[in-house]
Amino acid sequence: MKYHIVTYGCQMNVHESEKLAGILENLGYQPTDRREDADIIVFNTCAIREGAEDRVFGNVGNLKRLKKKNKDLIIAVCGCMTQKEQTAQKLMATFPFVDIVIGTFNMPKLGYYIEAVKKGRQLEIMQEGEIDEVLPYKRTSGDNAWVNIMQGCNNFCTYCIVPYVKGREKSRKEENILKEIKDIIAEGKYKKITLLGQNVNSYGKDLSPQVSFASLLRDICRLEGDFTLSFMTSHPKDLTDDVIDAIAEEDKIEKFIHLPAQSGNNRILKLMNRKYTREKYLEIIDKIRAKIPNARITSDFIVGFPSETEDEFNDTLSLVERVKYDSIFAFMFSPREGTVAEHMEVQIPLEVKRKRVNKLLALEKKLQKEKEDD
Ligand code: SAH
Ligand code: SF4
Ligand code: F3S
């Protein structure tokens, strides 16, 4: 019996797929790279932009011929995209050969649905779920081990679907995280440990007693073993001095910060509900550069947010020019159903968004080249 998993989206989703693989291997399935050889194919989906969803619809559609050849093939679709009830229904209705459609919170129960599918197609979307501490993992990222420290997000940036499909922020208990990392070190296969969360800087605020992210970092660094530690993603509004100090002082922590700015313009940042200003963001960057001179800094940007003017977009360009990032990701704003920005006026035409994203990427390329020539 063989399984094949197709993963879309962020690192957290890649790690979710490692959990799915663990569940499947516990059930006796073996991995295969070829869809044609699989007895079960699982799509772990992403909903962050429309393009991600379109790809899933296209690629799931392509499975029809495999199902024709192999009637016993099980096809399951799960993750952030199917957490949206309507999308899940639509997938079920469009593709009669899909057997299982579940949301993000049902994924730990994949084994149950595989059993249940003998009785008929399964569609179930749970609304909230606890973090499962006993799931087996099948780590697949070479000498890097991902460690989830929290799930969900409370920030409700107005463009973002994540809080709707991943639920409210829930931190894992520090003792469970430390135990997982000790086990990883003991295995001896991993050089790098990467902590994952949508907003790692707010780790532990929901625990009692509270634990700060900085103290979690310090406690992990005290563990014996030869490893480097990194984390993502940091939110500028919560990146506190004690975290910057920990990165600067702890040898094990990689001198790398992914600090998404999203925009360089204060009016747009406010509309995005990012809760920091351009000035505050630059203050943090300067602080990082002062305390960690060799720090690598990267960022995400959204261009063409509703009502963004050319001048406001130019503020993003000037921010990128000022910070001199090591690399950036640039995205065209994609309206997501149920978010505040979906119906904001005025939506920017696709051609304008495309022009802006190209301009931003061209600037980034130019800056990279200047860096290399230095
Ligand atoms: N939690 C992280 C990243 C979440 S998603 C953070 O807060 O930064 C990764 C990136 O996708 C975001 O940083 C953002 O730049 C982009 N993104 C999210 N929603 C988007 C949307 N509706 N349209 C375009 N890009 C989006
Ligand atoms: Fe989305 Fe904002 Fe949360 Fe990041 S911090 S996941 S962009 S709502
Ligand atoms: Fe990640 Fe996409 Fe979900 S970016 S959290 S897989 S919506």
PDB file of N, CA, C and O and ligand atoms in Angstrom, residues 10 12 47-50 153 155 157-162 197-199 233-236 258-262 274 299-303 329-336 339, ligand 1:
ATOM      1  N   CYS A  10       2.553  27.251   2.840  1.00  0.00           N
ATOM      2  CA  CYS A  10       3.698  27.690   3.638  1.00  0.00           C
ATOM      3  C   CYS A  10       4.433  26.524   4.302  1.00  0.00           C
ATOM      4  O   CYS A  10       4.013  25.377   4.224  1.00  0.00           O
ATOM      5  N   MET A  12       4.488  25.822   7.336  1.00  0.00           N
ATOM      6  CA  MET A  12       3.652  25.152   8.340  1.00  0.00           C
ATOM      7  C   MET A  12       2.861  24.032   7.690  1.00  0.00           C
ATOM      8  O   MET A  12       2.604  22.993   8.293  1.00  0.00           O
ATOM      9  N   ALA A  47      -4.946  28.417   1.018  1.00  0.00           N
ATOM     10  CA  ALA A  47      -6.013  29.328   0.590  1.00  0.00           C
ATOM     11  C   ALA A  47      -5.544  30.776   0.533  1.00  0.00           C
ATOM     12  O   ALA A  47      -6.343  31.688   0.381  1.00  0.00           O
ATOM     13  N   ILE A  48      -4.229  30.995   0.632  1.00  0.00           N
ATOM     14  CA  ILE A  48      -3.743  32.349   0.880  1.00  0.00           C
ATOM     15  C   ILE A  48      -4.037  33.307  -0.278  1.00  0.00           C
ATOM     16  O   ILE A  48      -4.340  34.474  -0.061  1.00  0.00           O
ATOM     17  N   ARG A  49      -3.926  32.806  -1.511  1.00  0.00           N
ATOM     18  CA  ARG A  49      -4.271  33.621  -2.687  1.00  0.00           C
ATOM     19  C   ARG A  49      -5.105  32.769  -3.631  1.00  0.00           C
ATOM     20  O   ARG A  49      -5.050  31.545  -3.585  1.00  0.00           O
ATOM     21  N   GLU A  50      -5.836  33.475  -4.506  1.00  0.00           N
ATOM     22  CA  GLU A  50      -6.734  32.767  -5.408  1.00  0.00           C
ATOM     23  C   GLU A  50      -5.969  31.768  -6.278  1.00  0.00           C
ATOM     24  O   GLU A  50      -6.449  30.654  -6.509  1.00  0.00           O
ATOM     25  N   CYS A 153      -3.916  32.228  14.358  1.00  0.00           N
ATOM     26  CA  CYS A 153      -3.472  33.625  14.374  1.00  0.00           C
ATOM     27  C   CYS A 153      -4.607  34.520  14.861  1.00  0.00           C
ATOM     28  O   CYS A 153      -5.764  34.301  14.513  1.00  0.00           O
ATOM     29  N   ASN A 155      -4.358  37.969  14.550  1.00  0.00           N
ATOM     30  CA  ASN A 155      -4.082  39.336  14.104  1.00  0.00           C
ATOM     31  C   ASN A 155      -5.105  39.924  13.141  1.00  0.00           C
ATOM     32  O   ASN A 155      -5.282  41.130  13.089  1.00  0.00           O
ATOM     33  N   CYS A 157      -5.118  40.581   9.988  1.00  0.00           N
ATOM     34  CA  CYS A 157      -4.735  41.529   8.948  1.00  0.00           C
ATOM     35  C   CYS A 157      -5.883  41.477   7.941  1.00  0.00           C
ATOM     36  O   CYS A 157      -6.394  40.398   7.642  1.00  0.00           O
ATOM     37  N   THR A 158      -6.293  42.636   7.430  1.00  0.00           N
ATOM     38  CA  THR A 158      -7.586  42.671   6.734  1.00  0.00           C
ATOM     39  C   THR A 158      -7.599  41.900   5.412  1.00  0.00           C
ATOM     40  O   THR A 158      -8.666  41.618   4.877  1.00  0.00           O
ATOM     41  N   TYR A 159      -6.412  41.570   4.882  1.00  0.00           N
ATOM     42  CA  TYR A 159      -6.352  40.833   3.616  1.00  0.00           C
ATOM     43  C   TYR A 159      -6.302  39.333   3.814  1.00  0.00           C
ATOM     44  O   TYR A 159      -6.400  38.571   2.865  1.00  0.00           O
ATOM     45  N   CYS A 160      -6.130  38.873   5.052  1.00  0.00           N
ATOM     46  CA  CYS A 160      -5.617  37.511   5.268  1.00  0.00           C
ATOM     47  C   CYS A 160      -6.676  36.502   5.698  1.00  0.00           C
ATOM     48  O   CYS A 160      -7.486  36.746   6.581  1.00  0.00           O
ATOM     49  N   ILE A 161      -6.606  35.332   5.100  1.00  0.00           N
ATOM     50  CA  ILE A 161      -7.577  34.260   5.348  1.00  0.00           C
ATOM     51  C   ILE A 161      -7.164  33.370   6.533  1.00  0.00           C
ATOM     52  O   ILE A 161      -7.976  32.642   7.097  1.00  0.00           O
ATOM     53  N   VAL A 162      -5.863  33.463   6.922  1.00  0.00           N
ATOM     54  CA  VAL A 162      -5.329  32.489   7.886  1.00  0.00           C
ATOM     55  C   VAL A 162      -6.146  32.399   9.194  1.00  0.00           C
ATOM     56  O   VAL A 162      -6.483  31.297   9.632  1.00  0.00           O
ATOM     57  N   GLY A 197       5.370  29.221  13.383  1.00  0.00           N
ATOM     58  CA  GLY A 197       4.120  29.801  13.863  1.00  0.00           C
ATOM     59  C   GLY A 197       3.791  30.975  12.969  1.00  0.00           C
ATOM     60  O   GLY A 197       4.695  31.550  12.356  1.00  0.00           O
ATOM     61  N   GLN A 198       2.523  31.341  12.833  1.00  0.00           N
ATOM     62  CA  GLN A 198       2.177  32.488  11.986  1.00  0.00           C
ATOM     63  C   GLN A 198       2.716  33.778  12.569  1.00  0.00           C
ATOM     64  O   GLN A 198       2.938  34.749  11.867  1.00  0.00           O
ATOM     65  N   ASN A 199       2.873  33.808  13.870  1.00  0.00           N
ATOM     66  CA  ASN A 199       3.363  35.006  14.535  1.00  0.00           C
ATOM     67  C   ASN A 199       4.088  34.551  15.791  1.00  0.00           C
ATOM     68  O   ASN A 199       3.556  34.631  16.892  1.00  0.00           O
ATOM     69  N   THR A 233       7.085  32.930  11.510  1.00  0.00           N
ATOM     70  CA  THR A 233       7.360  34.257  11.012  1.00  0.00           C
ATOM     71  C   THR A 233       7.265  35.267  12.149  1.00  0.00           C
ATOM     72  O   THR A 233       6.432  35.116  13.034  1.00  0.00           O
ATOM     73  N   SER A 234       8.070  36.330  12.073  1.00  0.00           N
ATOM     74  CA  SER A 234       7.996  37.381  13.074  1.00  0.00           C
ATOM     75  C   SER A 234       7.063  38.477  12.599  1.00  0.00           C
ATOM     76  O   SER A 234       7.076  38.839  11.422  1.00  0.00           O
ATOM     77  N   HIS A 235       6.259  39.001  13.496  1.00  0.00           N
ATOM     78  CA  HIS A 235       5.400  40.138  13.167  1.00  0.00           C
ATOM     79  C   HIS A 235       6.038  41.391  13.766  1.00  0.00           C
ATOM     80  O   HIS A 235       6.341  41.412  14.951  1.00  0.00           O
ATOM     81  N   PRO A 236       6.236  42.435  12.943  1.00  0.00           N
ATOM     82  CA  PRO A 236       6.941  43.626  13.442  1.00  0.00           C
ATOM     83  C   PRO A 236       6.294  44.222  14.701  1.00  0.00           C
ATOM     84  O   PRO A 236       7.015  44.764  15.546  1.00  0.00           O
ATOM     85  N   HIS A 258      12.960  36.862   9.210  1.00  0.00           N
ATOM     86  CA  HIS A 258      11.956  37.159   8.176  1.00  0.00           C
ATOM     87  C   HIS A 258      10.930  38.079   8.830  1.00  0.00           C
ATOM     88  O   HIS A 258      10.232  37.674   9.757  1.00  0.00           O
ATOM     89  N   LEU A 259      10.907  39.330   8.368  1.00  0.00           N
ATOM     90  CA  LEU A 259      10.089  40.342   9.043  1.00  0.00           C
ATOM     91  C   LEU A 259       9.187  41.048   8.018  1.00  0.00           C
ATOM     92  O   LEU A 259       9.514  42.136   7.528  1.00  0.00           O
ATOM     93  N   PRO A 260       8.058  40.407   7.688  1.00  0.00           N
ATOM     94  CA  PRO A 260       7.210  40.954   6.624  1.00  0.00           C
ATOM     95  C   PRO A 260       6.720  42.365   6.925  1.00  0.00           C
ATOM     96  O   PRO A 260       6.144  42.616   7.986  1.00  0.00           O
ATOM     97  N   ALA A 261       6.985  43.281   5.988  1.00  0.00           N
ATOM     98  CA  ALA A 261       6.530  44.664   6.154  1.00  0.00           C
ATOM     99  C   ALA A 261       5.167  44.876   5.491  1.00  0.00           C
ATOM    100  O   ALA A 261       4.377  45.685   5.936  1.00  0.00           O
ATOM    101  N   GLN A 262       4.928  44.186   4.399  1.00  0.00           N
ATOM    102  CA  GLN A 262       3.687  44.241   3.598  1.00  0.00           C
ATOM    103  C   GLN A 262       3.522  45.533   2.801  1.00  0.00           C
ATOM    104  O   GLN A 262       3.094  45.509   1.669  1.00  0.00           O
ATOM    105  N   ARG A 274      -2.105  46.317  10.312  1.00  0.00           N
ATOM    106  CA  ARG A 274      -0.827  45.725  10.684  1.00  0.00           C
ATOM    107  C   ARG A 274      -0.330  46.233  12.044  1.00  0.00           C
ATOM    108  O   ARG A 274       0.599  45.686  12.618  1.00  0.00           O
ATOM    109  N   SER A 299      11.672  39.841   3.719  1.00  0.00           N
ATOM    110  CA  SER A 299      10.343  40.418   3.949  1.00  0.00           C
ATOM    111  C   SER A 299       9.344  39.959   2.892  1.00  0.00           C
ATOM    112  O   SER A 299       9.725  39.437   1.851  1.00  0.00           O
ATOM    113  N   ASP A 300       8.064  40.144   3.203  1.00  0.00           N
ATOM    114  CA  ASP A 300       6.974  39.954   2.240  1.00  0.00           C
ATOM    115  C   ASP A 300       6.316  41.301   1.982  1.00  0.00           C
ATOM    116  O   ASP A 300       6.207  42.126   2.908  1.00  0.00           O
ATOM    117  N   PHE A 301       5.854  41.498   0.743  1.00  0.00           N
ATOM    118  CA  PHE A 301       5.103  42.707   0.407  1.00  0.00           C
ATOM    119  C   PHE A 301       3.859  42.361  -0.393  1.00  0.00           C
ATOM    120  O   PHE A 301       3.883  41.430  -1.205  1.00  0.00           O
ATOM    121  N   ILE A 302       2.807  43.121  -0.158  1.00  0.00           N
ATOM    122  CA  ILE A 302       1.596  43.006  -0.976  1.00  0.00           C
ATOM    123  C   ILE A 302       1.457  44.296  -1.762  1.00  0.00           C
ATOM    124  O   ILE A 302       1.483  45.390  -1.178  1.00  0.00           O
ATOM    125  N   VAL A 303       1.335  44.188  -3.081  1.00  0.00           N
ATOM    126  CA  VAL A 303       1.119  45.390  -3.893  1.00  0.00           C
ATOM    127  C   VAL A 303      -0.321  45.388  -4.406  1.00  0.00           C
ATOM    128  O   VAL A 303      -0.937  44.338  -4.553  1.00  0.00           O
ATOM    129  N   PHE A 329       9.736  38.630  -0.901  1.00  0.00           N
ATOM    130  CA  PHE A 329       8.651  38.046  -1.684  1.00  0.00           C
ATOM    131  C   PHE A 329       7.652  39.160  -1.955  1.00  0.00           C
ATOM    132  O   PHE A 329       7.347  39.944  -1.056  1.00  0.00           O
ATOM    133  N   ALA A 330       7.178  39.236  -3.200  1.00  0.00           N
ATOM    134  CA  ALA A 330       6.198  40.273  -3.537  1.00  0.00           C
ATOM    135  C   ALA A 330       4.952  39.608  -4.100  1.00  0.00           C
ATOM    136  O   ALA A 330       5.049  38.748  -4.979  1.00  0.00           O
ATOM    137  N   PHE A 331       3.796  39.961  -3.556  1.00  0.00           N
ATOM    138  CA  PHE A 331       2.536  39.350  -3.981  1.00  0.00           C
ATOM    139  C   PHE A 331       1.567  40.418  -4.455  1.00  0.00           C
ATOM    140  O   PHE A 331       1.494  41.506  -3.880  1.00  0.00           O
ATOM    141  N   MET A 332       0.775  40.075  -5.462  1.00  0.00           N
ATOM    142  CA  MET A 332      -0.325  40.951  -5.856  1.00  0.00           C
ATOM    143  C   MET A 332      -1.488  40.669  -4.912  1.00  0.00           C
ATOM    144  O   MET A 332      -1.804  39.497  -4.650  1.00  0.00           O
ATOM    145  N   PHE A 333      -2.120  41.726  -4.424  1.00  0.00           N
ATOM    146  CA  PHE A 333      -3.253  41.535  -3.522  1.00  0.00           C
ATOM    147  C   PHE A 333      -4.312  40.633  -4.172  1.00  0.00           C
ATOM    148  O   PHE A 333      -4.703  40.838  -5.317  1.00  0.00           O
ATOM    149  N   SER A 334      -4.763  39.657  -3.415  1.00  0.00           N
ATOM    150  CA  SER A 334      -5.792  38.739  -3.901  1.00  0.00           C
ATOM    151  C   SER A 334      -6.946  38.752  -2.901  1.00  0.00           C
ATOM    152  O   SER A 334      -6.751  38.413  -1.727  1.00  0.00           O
ATOM    153  N   PRO A 335      -8.132  39.201  -3.313  1.00  0.00           N
ATOM    154  CA  PRO A 335      -9.231  39.293  -2.355  1.00  0.00           C
ATOM    155  C   PRO A 335      -9.672  37.903  -1.874  1.00  0.00           C
ATOM    156  O   PRO A 335      -9.898  37.013  -2.698  1.00  0.00           O
ATOM    157  N   ARG A 336      -9.756  37.705  -0.574  1.00  0.00           N
ATOM    158  CA  ARG A 336     -10.151  36.407  -0.011  1.00  0.00           C
ATOM    159  C   ARG A 336     -11.517  36.510   0.638  1.00  0.00           C
ATOM    160  O   ARG A 336     -11.764  37.454   1.419  1.00  0.00           O
ATOM    161  N   THR A 339     -12.839  38.104   4.277  1.00  0.00           N
ATOM    162  CA  THR A 339     -11.919  39.057   4.913  1.00  0.00           C
ATOM    163  C   THR A 339     -12.440  40.484   4.711  1.00  0.00           C
ATOM    164  O   THR A 339     -13.257  40.741   3.817  1.00  0.00           O
TER     165      THR A 339
HETATM  166  N1  SAH B   1       1.978  35.079   9.214  1.00  0.00           N
HETATM  167  C1  SAH B   1       2.835  35.622   8.277  1.00  0.00           C
HETATM  168  C2  SAH B   1       2.611  35.225   6.824  1.00  0.00           C
HETATM  169  C3  SAH B   1       1.322  34.724   6.359  1.00  0.00           C
HETATM  170  S1  SAH B   1       1.021  34.417   4.676  1.00  0.00           S
HETATM  171  C4  SAH B   1       2.840  37.130   8.433  1.00  0.00           C
HETATM  172  O1  SAH B   1       2.073  37.677   9.157  1.00  0.00           O
HETATM  173  O2  SAH B   1       3.650  37.760   7.806  1.00  0.00           O
HETATM  174  C5  SAH B   1       2.457  34.800   3.774  1.00  0.00           C
HETATM  175  C6  SAH B   1       2.364  36.048   2.977  1.00  0.00           C
HETATM  176  O3  SAH B   1       1.331  35.986   2.024  1.00  0.00           O
HETATM  177  C7  SAH B   1       2.050  37.300   3.770  1.00  0.00           C
HETATM  178  O4  SAH B   1       3.164  37.819   4.422  1.00  0.00           O
HETATM  179  C8  SAH B   1       1.509  38.221   2.721  1.00  0.00           C
HETATM  180  O5  SAH B   1       2.520  38.988   2.140  1.00  0.00           O
HETATM  181  C9  SAH B   1       0.931  37.284   1.684  1.00  0.00           C
HETATM  182  N2  SAH B   1      -0.540  37.333   1.654  1.00  0.00           N
HETATM  183  C10 SAH B   1      -1.395  36.993   2.635  1.00  0.00           C
HETATM  184  N3  SAH B   1      -2.669  37.218   2.243  1.00  0.00           N
HETATM  185  C11 SAH B   1      -2.619  37.697   0.985  1.00  0.00           C
HETATM  186  C12 SAH B   1      -3.600  38.133   0.042  1.00  0.00           C
HETATM  187  N4  SAH B   1      -4.893  38.127   0.320  1.00  0.00           N
HETATM  188  N5  SAH B   1      -3.172  38.591  -1.165  1.00  0.00           N
HETATM  189  C13 SAH B   1      -1.847  38.619  -1.462  1.00  0.00           C
HETATM  190  N6  SAH B   1      -0.891  38.222  -0.616  1.00  0.00           N
HETATM  191  C14 SAH B   1      -1.256  37.770   0.603  1.00  0.00           C
END
